[in-house]
């Protein structure tokens, strides 16, 4: 077939077949998302114009993208972005791709922040302070800040975002600036709470989506995960090593009455509760499920003085 005369429906059929053969479990979706990206339209536009003819340049670009996906590269890295909580987040190989299940953490954070801001008057006039540790792309705080801005609470909250990776911090900075939120954010670099610059005071809410995949399971993840930073996935023998290092430091950085929200794996609820009871016996630990009903977020609340 003439390279310059390929139509949308023909290209999608060929690409879907190729991606299915490569092992993609979402072959048709991948094919549509990539073609829509090439054409600068949404997927509904493909369905509306199945007979549209691509130019040679467009088809060559699409073929290159399909080849990359067939080799295992995530669609998000090919496009350079991922939709998360209704927000376009720039991503590349320097950061983990935001997952839909992490939106549970965003929802819980929004609920807590809103309740705190609308509840009893705060003892201080300082802004509410949120710290996202291991921020990666910055998807979590960007989603929270954007939604709070929509709800007209935006200026009442400030954010500290940190990561051990300077490369990740650069991506987070890009996302914060792109969404017009830079005036609300402070960026820090370091391991867990050992960061520079340090927070100006104990924070009201500490967030973290730290590595929680058991080390033995990392090699068995889908091939797309091999493109992501290994350090953002491997959580040690049972997946909870990094969380174990963080929890003893929480009382130092979280204000009385404040809270910690930690994403965990779907089979780690009981283990997480046991760790919290041992390390933070005076705190309350509640395991919150995601939309599928699986344990997803550990919510730890520090008692007020």
mmCIF file of C-alpha atoms in Angstrom:
data_model
loop_
_atom_site.group_PDB
_atom_site.id
_atom_site.type_symbol
_atom_site.label_atom_id
_atom_site.label_comp_id
_atom_site.label_asym_id
_atom_site.label_seq_id
_atom_site.Cartn_x
_atom_site.Cartn_y
_atom_site.Cartn_z
ATOM 1 C CA UNK A 1 0.000 0.000 0.000
ATOM 2 C CA UNK A 2 1.176 3.506 -0.827
ATOM 3 C CA UNK A 3 2.851 4.864 2.310
ATOM 4 C CA UNK A 4 1.191 8.231 1.890
ATOM 5 C CA UNK A 5 -2.307 6.815 1.389
ATOM 6 C CA UNK A 6 -2.812 4.935 4.665
ATOM 7 C CA UNK A 7 -6.122 5.656 6.340
ATOM 8 C CA UNK A 8 -6.939 5.888 10.046
ATOM 9 C CA UNK A 9 -8.861 2.589 10.167
ATOM 10 C CA UNK A 10 -6.145 0.744 8.260
ATOM 11 C CA UNK A 11 -3.351 2.051 10.446
ATOM 12 C CA UNK A 12 -5.234 1.217 13.631
ATOM 13 C CA UNK A 13 -5.928 -2.326 12.488
ATOM 14 C CA UNK A 14 -2.292 -2.916 11.550
ATOM 15 C CA UNK A 15 -0.949 -1.335 14.730
ATOM 16 C CA UNK A 16 -3.352 -3.260 16.964
ATOM 17 C CA UNK A 17 -2.321 -6.545 15.405
ATOM 18 C CA UNK A 18 1.347 -5.696 15.829
ATOM 19 C CA UNK A 19 0.948 -4.622 19.453
ATOM 20 C CA UNK A 20 -1.104 -7.701 20.311
ATOM 21 C CA UNK A 21 1.697 -9.840 18.898
ATOM 22 C CA UNK A 22 4.206 -7.955 21.053
ATOM 23 C CA UNK A 23 2.241 -8.824 24.201
ATOM 24 C CA UNK A 24 0.403 -5.589 24.911
ATOM 25 C CA UNK A 25 -2.759 -6.196 26.935
ATOM 26 C CA UNK A 26 -4.176 -2.867 25.757
ATOM 27 C CA UNK A 27 -3.186 -3.058 22.101
ATOM 28 C CA UNK A 28 -6.186 -1.262 20.589
ATOM 29 C CA UNK A 29 -6.122 1.470 23.225
ATOM 30 C CA UNK A 30 -2.383 1.968 22.742
ATOM 31 C CA UNK A 31 -2.815 2.188 18.980
ATOM 32 C CA UNK A 32 -5.594 4.759 19.283
ATOM 33 C CA UNK A 33 -3.869 6.910 21.879
ATOM 34 C CA UNK A 34 -0.675 7.086 19.847
ATOM 35 C CA UNK A 35 -2.446 7.869 16.586
ATOM 36 C CA UNK A 36 -4.540 10.571 18.231
ATOM 37 C CA UNK A 37 -1.329 12.026 19.636
ATOM 38 C CA UNK A 38 0.270 12.124 16.176
ATOM 39 C CA UNK A 39 -2.771 13.854 14.702
ATOM 40 C CA UNK A 40 -3.275 16.256 17.607
ATOM 41 C CA UNK A 41 -6.852 15.139 18.247
ATOM 42 C CA UNK A 42 -8.664 13.037 20.829
ATOM 43 C CA UNK A 43 -9.666 9.420 20.307
ATOM 44 C CA UNK A 44 -13.242 10.352 19.430
ATOM 45 C CA UNK A 45 -11.864 12.112 16.371
ATOM 46 C CA UNK A 46 -10.461 8.816 15.111
ATOM 47 C CA UNK A 47 -13.868 7.163 15.348
ATOM 48 C CA UNK A 48 -15.499 10.109 13.625
ATOM 49 C CA UNK A 49 -13.100 10.054 10.669
ATOM 50 C CA UNK A 50 -11.967 6.450 10.062
ATOM 51 C CA UNK A 51 -11.340 7.114 6.366
ATOM 52 C CA UNK A 52 -9.103 10.141 6.913
ATOM 53 C CA UNK A 53 -5.785 9.853 5.108
ATOM 54 C CA UNK A 54 -2.495 10.539 6.868
ATOM 55 C CA UNK A 55 0.401 12.327 5.278
ATOM 56 C CA UNK A 56 3.623 10.438 4.752
ATOM 57 C CA UNK A 57 5.273 12.342 7.601
ATOM 58 C CA UNK A 58 2.417 11.566 9.981
ATOM 59 C CA UNK A 59 2.475 7.904 9.093
ATOM 60 C CA UNK A 60 6.241 7.659 9.546
ATOM 61 C CA UNK A 61 5.959 9.250 12.978
ATOM 62 C CA UNK A 62 3.161 6.866 13.930
ATOM 63 C CA UNK A 63 5.123 3.850 12.733
ATOM 64 C CA UNK A 64 8.066 4.925 14.893
ATOM 65 C CA UNK A 65 5.826 5.307 17.949
ATOM 66 C CA UNK A 66 4.219 1.907 17.408
ATOM 67 C CA UNK A 67 7.668 0.332 17.102
ATOM 68 C CA UNK A 68 8.699 1.866 20.415
ATOM 69 C CA UNK A 69 5.527 0.614 22.085
ATOM 70 C CA UNK A 70 5.985 -2.846 20.586
ATOM 71 C CA UNK A 71 9.447 -2.921 22.162
ATOM 72 C CA UNK A 72 7.827 -2.287 25.541
ATOM 73 C CA UNK A 73 8.245 1.449 26.062
ATOM 74 C CA UNK A 74 5.271 2.913 27.962
ATOM 75 C CA UNK A 75 2.837 5.050 25.999
ATOM 76 C CA UNK A 76 3.263 7.802 28.591
ATOM 77 C CA UNK A 77 6.982 8.106 27.832
ATOM 78 C CA UNK A 78 6.359 8.096 24.086
ATOM 79 C CA UNK A 79 3.852 10.930 24.441
ATOM 80 C CA UNK A 80 5.870 12.635 27.166
ATOM 81 C CA UNK A 81 2.845 12.982 29.411
ATOM 82 C CA UNK A 82 0.267 11.117 31.468
ATOM 83 C CA UNK A 83 -3.221 12.184 32.512
ATOM 84 C CA UNK A 84 -3.573 12.009 36.294
ATOM 85 C CA UNK A 85 -6.571 13.230 38.267
ATOM 86 C CA UNK A 86 -7.638 15.228 35.245
ATOM 87 C CA UNK A 87 -4.255 16.921 34.947
ATOM 88 C CA UNK A 88 -1.649 16.513 32.197
ATOM 89 C CA UNK A 89 1.632 15.541 33.875
ATOM 90 C CA UNK A 90 4.897 15.611 31.932
ATOM 91 C CA UNK A 91 6.856 12.386 32.390
ATOM 92 C CA UNK A 92 9.954 10.716 31.033
ATOM 93 C CA UNK A 93 12.434 8.026 32.071
ATOM 94 C CA UNK A 94 13.569 10.135 35.044
ATOM 95 C CA UNK A 95 10.319 9.566 36.935
ATOM 96 C CA UNK A 96 7.705 6.948 37.695
ATOM 97 C CA UNK A 97 4.534 7.133 35.615
ATOM 98 C CA UNK A 98 1.573 8.167 37.835
ATOM 99 C CA UNK A 99 -0.883 5.303 38.380
ATOM 100 C CA UNK A 100 -4.678 5.613 38.628
ATOM 101 C CA UNK A 101 -4.667 3.987 42.078
ATOM 102 C CA UNK A 102 -2.591 6.879 43.414
ATOM 103 C CA UNK A 103 -5.614 9.109 42.884
ATOM 104 C CA UNK A 104 -6.933 7.558 46.129
ATOM 105 C CA UNK A 105 -4.125 9.323 47.991
ATOM 106 C CA UNK A 106 -5.032 12.596 46.260
ATOM 107 C CA UNK A 107 -8.687 12.240 47.250
ATOM 108 C CA UNK A 108 -7.804 11.534 50.889
ATOM 109 C CA UNK A 109 -5.410 14.479 51.000
ATOM 110 C CA UNK A 110 -8.020 16.814 49.549
ATOM 111 C CA UNK A 111 -10.603 15.637 52.069
ATOM 112 C CA UNK A 112 -8.241 16.182 54.992
ATOM 113 C CA UNK A 113 -6.979 19.578 53.832
ATOM 114 C CA UNK A 114 -10.499 20.830 53.151
ATOM 115 C CA UNK A 115 -11.722 19.602 56.539
ATOM 116 C CA UNK A 116 -8.781 21.219 58.309
ATOM 117 C CA UNK A 117 -9.266 24.533 56.540
ATOM 118 C CA UNK A 118 -13.020 24.682 57.141
ATOM 119 C CA UNK A 119 -13.028 23.265 60.675
ATOM 120 C CA UNK A 120 -12.036 24.904 63.924
ATOM 121 C CA UNK A 121 -9.974 28.088 63.508
ATOM 122 C CA UNK A 122 -6.279 27.376 63.113
ATOM 123 C CA UNK A 123 -3.972 28.399 65.937
ATOM 124 C CA UNK A 124 -1.548 30.013 63.499
ATOM 125 C CA UNK A 125 -2.031 32.437 60.632
ATOM 126 C CA UNK A 126 0.663 30.625 58.643
ATOM 127 C CA UNK A 127 -0.458 28.758 55.524
ATOM 128 C CA UNK A 128 -1.351 25.089 55.763
ATOM 129 C CA UNK A 129 1.827 23.160 54.921
ATOM 130 C CA UNK A 130 1.935 19.963 52.854
ATOM 131 C CA UNK A 131 5.139 17.981 52.251
ATOM 132 C CA UNK A 132 5.302 15.401 49.450
ATOM 133 C CA UNK A 133 8.332 13.148 49.962
ATOM 134 C CA UNK A 134 9.651 11.247 46.952
ATOM 135 C CA UNK A 135 7.611 13.496 44.704
ATOM 136 C CA UNK A 136 8.889 12.121 41.378
ATOM 137 C CA UNK A 137 7.002 13.969 38.647
ATOM 138 C CA UNK A 138 5.175 16.062 41.236
ATOM 139 C CA UNK A 139 1.865 14.570 40.079
ATOM 140 C CA UNK A 140 0.376 14.267 43.574
ATOM 141 C CA UNK A 141 0.936 17.831 44.834
ATOM 142 C CA UNK A 142 0.208 19.349 41.412
ATOM 143 C CA UNK A 143 -3.139 17.528 41.315
ATOM 144 C CA UNK A 144 -3.943 18.615 44.876
ATOM 145 C CA UNK A 145 -2.920 22.229 44.345
ATOM 146 C CA UNK A 146 -4.828 22.473 41.081
ATOM 147 C CA UNK A 147 -8.007 21.110 42.622
ATOM 148 C CA UNK A 148 -7.729 23.348 45.684
ATOM 149 C CA UNK A 149 -7.270 26.324 43.375
ATOM 150 C CA UNK A 150 -10.482 25.325 41.612
ATOM 151 C CA UNK A 151 -12.202 25.155 45.006
ATOM 152 C CA UNK A 152 -10.747 28.579 45.875
ATOM 153 C CA UNK A 153 -8.567 27.279 48.716
ATOM 154 C CA UNK A 154 -5.319 27.463 46.750
ATOM 155 C CA UNK A 155 -3.652 30.400 48.475
ATOM 156 C CA UNK A 156 -4.250 28.899 51.923
ATOM 157 C CA UNK A 157 -1.845 25.997 51.292
ATOM 158 C CA UNK A 158 1.876 25.814 50.605
ATOM 159 C CA UNK A 159 3.826 22.790 49.395
ATOM 160 C CA UNK A 160 7.293 21.407 50.010
ATOM 161 C CA UNK A 161 8.232 18.746 47.461
ATOM 162 C CA UNK A 162 11.379 16.680 47.745
ATOM 163 C CA UNK A 163 13.112 13.760 46.114
ATOM 164 C CA UNK A 164 16.458 12.012 46.453
ATOM 165 C CA UNK A 165 16.827 12.377 42.674
ATOM 166 C CA UNK A 166 17.755 15.764 41.295
ATOM 167 C CA UNK A 167 16.507 14.597 37.893
ATOM 168 C CA UNK A 168 13.084 13.857 39.369
ATOM 169 C CA UNK A 169 13.003 17.229 41.058
ATOM 170 C CA UNK A 170 13.670 18.852 37.668
ATOM 171 C CA UNK A 171 10.628 17.089 36.200
ATOM 172 C CA UNK A 172 8.494 18.102 39.180
ATOM 173 C CA UNK A 173 9.613 21.703 38.739
ATOM 174 C CA UNK A 174 8.587 21.574 35.086
ATOM 175 C CA UNK A 175 5.098 20.363 36.026
ATOM 176 C CA UNK A 176 4.624 22.875 38.816
ATOM 177 C CA UNK A 177 5.629 25.763 36.569
ATOM 178 C CA UNK A 178 3.545 24.497 33.637
ATOM 179 C CA UNK A 179 0.411 24.560 35.792
ATOM 180 C CA UNK A 180 1.053 28.039 37.170
ATOM 181 C CA UNK A 181 1.664 26.868 40.736
ATOM 182 C CA UNK A 182 5.297 27.819 41.316
ATOM 183 C CA UNK A 183 4.467 30.576 43.827
ATOM 184 C CA UNK A 184 3.023 27.930 46.167
ATOM 185 C CA UNK A 185 5.919 25.461 46.007
ATOM 186 C CA UNK A 186 9.346 25.024 47.584
ATOM 187 C CA UNK A 187 11.644 22.367 46.129
ATOM 188 C CA UNK A 188 14.121 20.321 48.142
ATOM 189 C CA UNK A 189 16.508 17.456 47.459
ATOM 190 C CA UNK A 190 17.481 14.637 49.783
ATOM 191 C CA UNK A 191 16.650 11.244 51.245
ATOM 192 C CA UNK A 192 13.275 11.142 53.020
ATOM 193 C CA UNK A 193 13.285 13.882 55.712
ATOM 194 C CA UNK A 194 17.001 14.628 55.324
ATOM 195 C CA UNK A 195 16.543 17.359 52.761
ATOM 196 C CA UNK A 196 17.805 20.804 51.922
ATOM 197 C CA UNK A 197 16.200 23.193 52.331
ATOM 198 C CA UNK A 198 14.387 21.860 55.386
ATOM 199 C CA UNK A 199 10.750 22.750 56.074
ATOM 200 C CA UNK A 200 10.274 26.032 57.906
ATOM 201 C CA UNK A 201 8.202 24.311 60.590
ATOM 202 C CA UNK A 202 6.463 20.973 61.265
ATOM 203 C CA UNK A 203 4.023 20.232 58.467
ATOM 204 C CA UNK A 204 0.283 19.727 58.673
ATOM 205 C CA UNK A 205 0.211 16.875 56.169
ATOM 206 C CA UNK A 206 2.983 14.561 54.992
ATOM 207 C CA UNK A 207 2.431 12.626 51.751
ATOM 208 C CA UNK A 208 4.538 9.883 50.219
ATOM 209 C CA UNK A 209 4.193 7.367 47.416
ATOM 210 C CA UNK A 210 7.447 5.572 48.175
ATOM 211 C CA UNK A 211 8.759 2.368 46.563
ATOM 212 C CA UNK A 212 6.659 -0.542 47.863
ATOM 213 C CA UNK A 213 7.122 -3.378 45.371
ATOM 214 C CA UNK A 214 8.891 -6.389 46.975
ATOM 215 C CA UNK A 215 12.324 -6.753 45.398
ATOM 216 C CA UNK A 216 11.660 -10.310 44.192
ATOM 217 C CA UNK A 217 8.611 -9.117 42.244
ATOM 218 C CA UNK A 218 10.323 -6.271 40.375
ATOM 219 C CA UNK A 219 11.800 -8.508 37.616
ATOM 220 C CA UNK A 220 8.329 -9.962 36.982
ATOM 221 C CA UNK A 221 6.627 -6.610 36.413
ATOM 222 C CA UNK A 222 5.384 -5.844 32.879
ATOM 223 C CA UNK A 223 8.185 -4.925 30.493
ATOM 224 C CA UNK A 224 7.038 -1.291 30.504
ATOM 225 C CA UNK A 225 8.168 -1.024 34.142
ATOM 226 C CA UNK A 226 11.735 -1.770 33.059
ATOM 227 C CA UNK A 227 11.819 1.710 31.509
ATOM 228 C CA UNK A 228 11.003 3.339 34.859
ATOM 229 C CA UNK A 229 13.571 4.187 37.570
ATOM 230 C CA UNK A 230 14.244 1.012 39.551
ATOM 231 C CA UNK A 231 14.689 3.048 42.709
ATOM 232 C CA UNK A 232 11.088 4.226 42.459
ATOM 233 C CA UNK A 233 9.773 0.652 42.495
ATOM 234 C CA UNK A 234 11.969 -1.588 44.673
ATOM 235 C CA UNK A 235 10.868 -1.450 48.306
ATOM 236 C CA UNK A 236 13.112 -4.200 49.655
ATOM 237 C CA UNK A 237 12.286 -7.799 50.640
ATOM 238 C CA UNK A 238 8.665 -7.166 51.664
ATOM 239 C CA UNK A 239 8.258 -3.822 49.900
ATOM 240 C CA UNK A 240 8.108 -1.782 53.103
ATOM 241 C CA UNK A 241 11.768 -1.017 53.824
ATOM 242 C CA UNK A 242 11.624 2.645 52.786
ATOM 243 C CA UNK A 243 8.421 3.210 54.746
ATOM 244 C CA UNK A 244 10.076 1.647 57.797
ATOM 245 C CA UNK A 245 12.869 4.210 57.522
ATOM 246 C CA UNK A 246 10.428 7.095 57.243
ATOM 247 C CA UNK A 247 7.956 6.365 60.037
ATOM 248 C CA UNK A 248 10.278 6.857 63.040
ATOM 249 C CA UNK A 249 11.062 10.364 61.755
ATOM 250 C CA UNK A 250 7.431 11.384 61.296
ATOM 251 C CA UNK A 251 6.996 12.866 64.804
ATOM 252 C CA UNK A 252 9.913 15.213 64.098
ATOM 253 C CA UNK A 253 8.369 16.755 61.003
ATOM 254 C CA UNK A 254 4.594 16.484 61.464
ATOM 255 C CA UNK A 255 2.791 19.010 63.658
ATOM 256 C CA UNK A 256 0.596 17.850 66.574
ATOM 257 C CA UNK A 257 -2.754 16.854 65.136
ATOM 258 C CA UNK A 258 -1.208 16.442 61.703
ATOM 259 C CA UNK A 259 -1.235 13.350 59.533
ATOM 260 C CA UNK A 260 0.740 11.145 57.165
ATOM 261 C CA UNK A 261 -0.701 9.537 54.028
ATOM 262 C CA UNK A 262 1.348 6.685 52.551
ATOM 263 C CA UNK A 263 0.495 4.668 49.460
ATOM 264 C CA UNK A 264 0.954 0.917 49.956
ATOM 265 C CA UNK A 265 0.456 -2.276 47.982
ATOM 266 C CA UNK A 266 -2.866 -4.060 47.886
ATOM 267 C CA UNK A 267 -1.612 -6.899 50.095
ATOM 268 C CA UNK A 268 0.315 -4.782 52.609
ATOM 269 C CA UNK A 269 -2.494 -3.497 54.833
ATOM 270 C CA UNK A 270 -1.930 -5.826 57.785
ATOM 271 C CA UNK A 271 1.848 -5.483 57.648
ATOM 272 C CA UNK A 272 1.562 -1.701 57.479
ATOM 273 C CA UNK A 273 -0.762 -1.607 60.487
ATOM 274 C CA UNK A 274 1.662 -3.765 62.475
ATOM 275 C CA UNK A 275 4.623 -1.530 61.623
ATOM 276 C CA UNK A 276 2.685 1.596 62.579
ATOM 277 C CA UNK A 277 1.586 0.078 65.898
ATOM 278 C CA UNK A 278 5.185 -0.772 66.732
ATOM 279 C CA UNK A 279 6.872 2.434 65.573
ATOM 280 C CA UNK A 280 4.141 4.998 66.332
ATOM 281 C CA UNK A 281 2.055 3.429 69.121
ATOM 282 C CA UNK A 282 0.398 6.725 70.056
ATOM 283 C CA UNK A 283 -0.733 7.444 66.505
ATOM 284 C CA UNK A 284 -3.913 6.194 64.863
ATOM 285 C CA UNK A 285 -3.412 4.118 61.704
ATOM 286 C CA UNK A 286 -6.298 3.530 59.299
ATOM 287 C CA UNK A 287 -5.923 1.588 56.069
ATOM 288 C CA UNK A 288 -7.965 3.172 53.307
ATOM 289 C CA UNK A 289 -9.061 1.178 50.207
ATOM 290 C CA UNK A 290 -8.951 2.234 46.594
ATOM 291 C CA UNK A 291 -11.952 2.036 44.267
ATOM 292 C CA UNK A 292 -11.410 -1.700 43.777
ATOM 293 C CA UNK A 293 -11.605 -2.275 47.532
ATOM 294 C CA UNK A 294 -7.918 -3.134 47.897
ATOM 295 C CA UNK A 295 -5.834 -1.567 50.685
ATOM 296 C CA UNK A 296 -4.118 1.447 49.140
ATOM 297 C CA UNK A 297 -3.305 4.222 51.616
ATOM 298 C CA UNK A 298 -2.182 4.160 55.230
ATOM 299 C CA UNK A 299 -3.535 7.211 57.027
ATOM 300 C CA UNK A 300 -1.623 7.930 60.224
ATOM 301 C CA UNK A 301 -2.792 10.682 62.564
ATOM 302 C CA UNK A 302 -0.666 12.212 65.288
ATOM 303 C CA UNK A 303 -2.535 13.071 68.498
ATOM 304 C CA UNK A 304 -2.842 16.706 69.464
ATOM 305 C CA UNK A 305 -0.813 17.826 72.434
#
